[in-house]
Short mmCIF file of N, CA and C in Angstrom, two decimals:
data_model
loop_
_atom_site.label_atom_id
_atom_site.label_comp_id
_atom_site.label_asym_id
_atom_site.label_seq_id
_atom_site.Cartn_x
_atom_site.Cartn_y
_atom_site.Cartn_z
N MET A 1 0.87 -1.16 0.01
CA MET A 1 -0.03 0.00 -0.02
C MET A 1 0.87 1.25 0.00
N ALA A 2 0.26 2.36 -0.33
CA ALA A 2 0.95 3.61 -0.35
C ALA A 2 1.14 4.22 1.02
N GLN A 3 2.16 5.07 1.16
CA GLN A 3 2.40 5.75 2.41
C GLN A 3 1.73 7.11 2.40
N ILE A 4 1.25 7.57 3.53
CA ILE A 4 0.78 8.97 3.66
C ILE A 4 1.52 9.68 4.77
N LYS A 5 1.77 10.92 4.63
CA LYS A 5 2.39 11.71 5.69
C LYS A 5 1.28 12.54 6.37
N VAL A 6 1.18 12.47 7.66
CA VAL A 6 0.19 13.18 8.45
C VAL A 6 0.91 14.17 9.31
N THR A 7 0.59 15.47 9.22
CA THR A 7 1.24 16.50 9.95
C THR A 7 0.17 17.27 10.81
N GLN A 8 0.40 17.42 12.10
CA GLN A 8 -0.52 18.17 12.93
C GLN A 8 -0.25 19.66 12.72
N VAL A 9 -1.28 20.40 12.36
CA VAL A 9 -1.07 21.83 12.06
C VAL A 9 -1.87 22.73 13.02
N ARG A 10 -2.75 22.18 13.80
CA ARG A 10 -3.55 22.95 14.79
C ARG A 10 -3.44 22.35 16.12
N SER A 11 -3.70 23.13 17.15
CA SER A 11 -3.62 22.68 18.54
C SER A 11 -4.82 21.76 18.92
N LYS A 12 -4.58 20.91 19.84
CA LYS A 12 -5.65 19.99 20.28
C LYS A 12 -6.24 20.48 21.63
N ILE A 13 -6.01 21.70 21.99
CA ILE A 13 -6.47 22.20 23.31
C ILE A 13 -7.96 22.12 23.48
N LYS A 14 -8.70 22.61 22.52
CA LYS A 14 -10.23 22.66 22.70
C LYS A 14 -10.89 21.50 21.98
N CYS A 15 -10.21 20.43 21.77
CA CYS A 15 -10.82 19.23 21.12
C CYS A 15 -11.43 18.32 22.13
N THR A 16 -12.28 17.46 21.65
CA THR A 16 -12.82 16.43 22.53
C THR A 16 -11.80 15.43 22.91
N ILE A 17 -12.07 14.67 23.94
CA ILE A 17 -11.17 13.65 24.42
C ILE A 17 -10.93 12.58 23.36
N SER A 18 -11.91 12.21 22.62
CA SER A 18 -11.75 11.17 21.58
C SER A 18 -10.86 11.69 20.45
N GLN A 19 -10.91 12.98 20.14
CA GLN A 19 -10.04 13.57 19.10
C GLN A 19 -8.59 13.60 19.63
N LYS A 20 -8.40 13.94 20.90
CA LYS A 20 -7.05 13.92 21.49
C LYS A 20 -6.47 12.55 21.46
N ARG A 21 -7.21 11.55 21.78
CA ARG A 21 -6.79 10.18 21.76
C ARG A 21 -6.50 9.67 20.35
N THR A 22 -7.24 10.15 19.40
CA THR A 22 -6.98 9.78 17.98
C THR A 22 -5.67 10.35 17.54
N LEU A 23 -5.37 11.59 17.92
CA LEU A 23 -4.08 12.19 17.57
C LEU A 23 -2.94 11.42 18.21
N GLU A 24 -3.10 11.00 19.49
CA GLU A 24 -2.10 10.23 20.13
C GLU A 24 -1.90 8.87 19.49
N ALA A 25 -3.00 8.26 19.06
CA ALA A 25 -2.95 6.95 18.39
C ALA A 25 -2.24 7.04 17.05
N LEU A 26 -2.37 8.22 16.39
CA LEU A 26 -1.64 8.42 15.16
C LEU A 26 -0.17 8.71 15.37
N GLY A 27 0.21 9.02 16.57
CA GLY A 27 1.59 9.31 16.91
C GLY A 27 1.93 10.80 16.91
N LEU A 28 0.92 11.63 16.94
CA LEU A 28 1.12 13.10 16.89
C LEU A 28 1.00 13.65 18.30
N LYS A 29 2.07 14.30 18.71
CA LYS A 29 2.09 14.88 20.07
C LYS A 29 2.21 16.38 20.11
N LYS A 30 2.83 16.95 19.08
CA LYS A 30 3.04 18.40 19.05
C LYS A 30 2.68 18.97 17.72
N ILE A 31 2.45 20.28 17.64
CA ILE A 31 2.17 20.94 16.34
C ILE A 31 3.41 20.83 15.50
N ASN A 32 3.21 20.64 14.21
CA ASN A 32 4.25 20.44 13.17
C ASN A 32 4.92 19.08 13.30
N ALA A 33 4.43 18.17 14.14
CA ALA A 33 4.98 16.85 14.14
C ALA A 33 4.41 16.08 12.91
N THR A 34 5.28 15.25 12.31
CA THR A 34 4.91 14.50 11.09
C THR A 34 5.17 13.03 11.36
N VAL A 35 4.21 12.20 10.91
CA VAL A 35 4.41 10.75 10.97
C VAL A 35 3.99 10.16 9.62
N GLU A 36 4.50 9.00 9.33
CA GLU A 36 4.14 8.28 8.09
C GLU A 36 3.38 7.04 8.47
N HIS A 37 2.31 6.75 7.77
CA HIS A 37 1.50 5.54 7.92
C HIS A 37 1.16 4.96 6.61
N GLU A 38 0.79 3.68 6.59
CA GLU A 38 0.17 3.08 5.41
C GLU A 38 -1.25 3.63 5.30
N ASP A 39 -1.72 3.78 4.06
CA ASP A 39 -3.10 4.33 3.93
C ASP A 39 -4.12 3.23 3.94
N THR A 40 -4.23 2.57 5.06
CA THR A 40 -5.28 1.56 5.28
C THR A 40 -6.56 2.26 5.65
N PRO A 41 -7.70 1.54 5.51
CA PRO A 41 -8.98 2.10 5.92
C PRO A 41 -9.06 2.57 7.34
N VAL A 42 -8.36 1.87 8.26
CA VAL A 42 -8.35 2.25 9.65
C VAL A 42 -7.65 3.62 9.83
N ILE A 43 -6.49 3.78 9.25
CA ILE A 43 -5.75 5.03 9.38
C ILE A 43 -6.53 6.16 8.68
N LEU A 44 -7.12 5.93 7.55
CA LEU A 44 -7.83 6.95 6.83
C LEU A 44 -9.04 7.39 7.64
N GLY A 45 -9.69 6.46 8.33
CA GLY A 45 -10.82 6.81 9.23
C GLY A 45 -10.38 7.63 10.39
N MET A 46 -9.20 7.35 10.95
CA MET A 46 -8.74 8.17 12.03
C MET A 46 -8.34 9.55 11.60
N VAL A 47 -7.75 9.66 10.41
CA VAL A 47 -7.41 10.97 9.86
C VAL A 47 -8.66 11.78 9.61
N ASP A 48 -9.73 11.11 9.16
CA ASP A 48 -10.99 11.79 8.85
C ASP A 48 -11.63 12.39 10.11
N LYS A 49 -11.44 11.73 11.27
CA LYS A 49 -11.96 12.26 12.51
C LYS A 49 -11.30 13.54 12.97
N VAL A 50 -10.03 13.75 12.56
CA VAL A 50 -9.28 14.91 13.01
C VAL A 50 -8.81 15.75 11.81
N LYS A 51 -9.57 15.71 10.72
CA LYS A 51 -9.09 16.40 9.49
C LYS A 51 -8.99 17.88 9.68
N HIS A 52 -9.62 18.47 10.66
CA HIS A 52 -9.50 19.91 10.86
C HIS A 52 -8.24 20.27 11.64
N LEU A 53 -7.51 19.27 12.12
CA LEU A 53 -6.28 19.51 12.90
C LEU A 53 -5.02 19.10 12.12
N VAL A 54 -5.14 18.34 11.08
CA VAL A 54 -4.00 17.76 10.37
C VAL A 54 -4.00 18.08 8.92
N ARG A 55 -2.84 17.92 8.32
CA ARG A 55 -2.63 18.01 6.87
C ARG A 55 -2.12 16.65 6.44
N VAL A 56 -2.63 16.18 5.28
CA VAL A 56 -2.28 14.87 4.78
C VAL A 56 -1.60 15.03 3.41
N GLU A 57 -0.49 14.38 3.21
CA GLU A 57 0.21 14.35 1.93
C GLU A 57 0.35 12.89 1.52
N LYS A 58 0.23 12.62 0.24
CA LYS A 58 0.37 11.28 -0.30
C LYS A 58 1.79 10.98 -0.65
#
């Protein structure tokens, strides 16, 4: 499968607990942190939940 880069671009301060946990599960802890994942349906679903906080590159 292809790789995607997920970068956190906004703060998680006023987010719900589930969104904070989703960011942690993706491996994002700070603003401008970048991680690479396979673009599986599970990862894409997690990214969709926090799409207002992250930027995705293929």
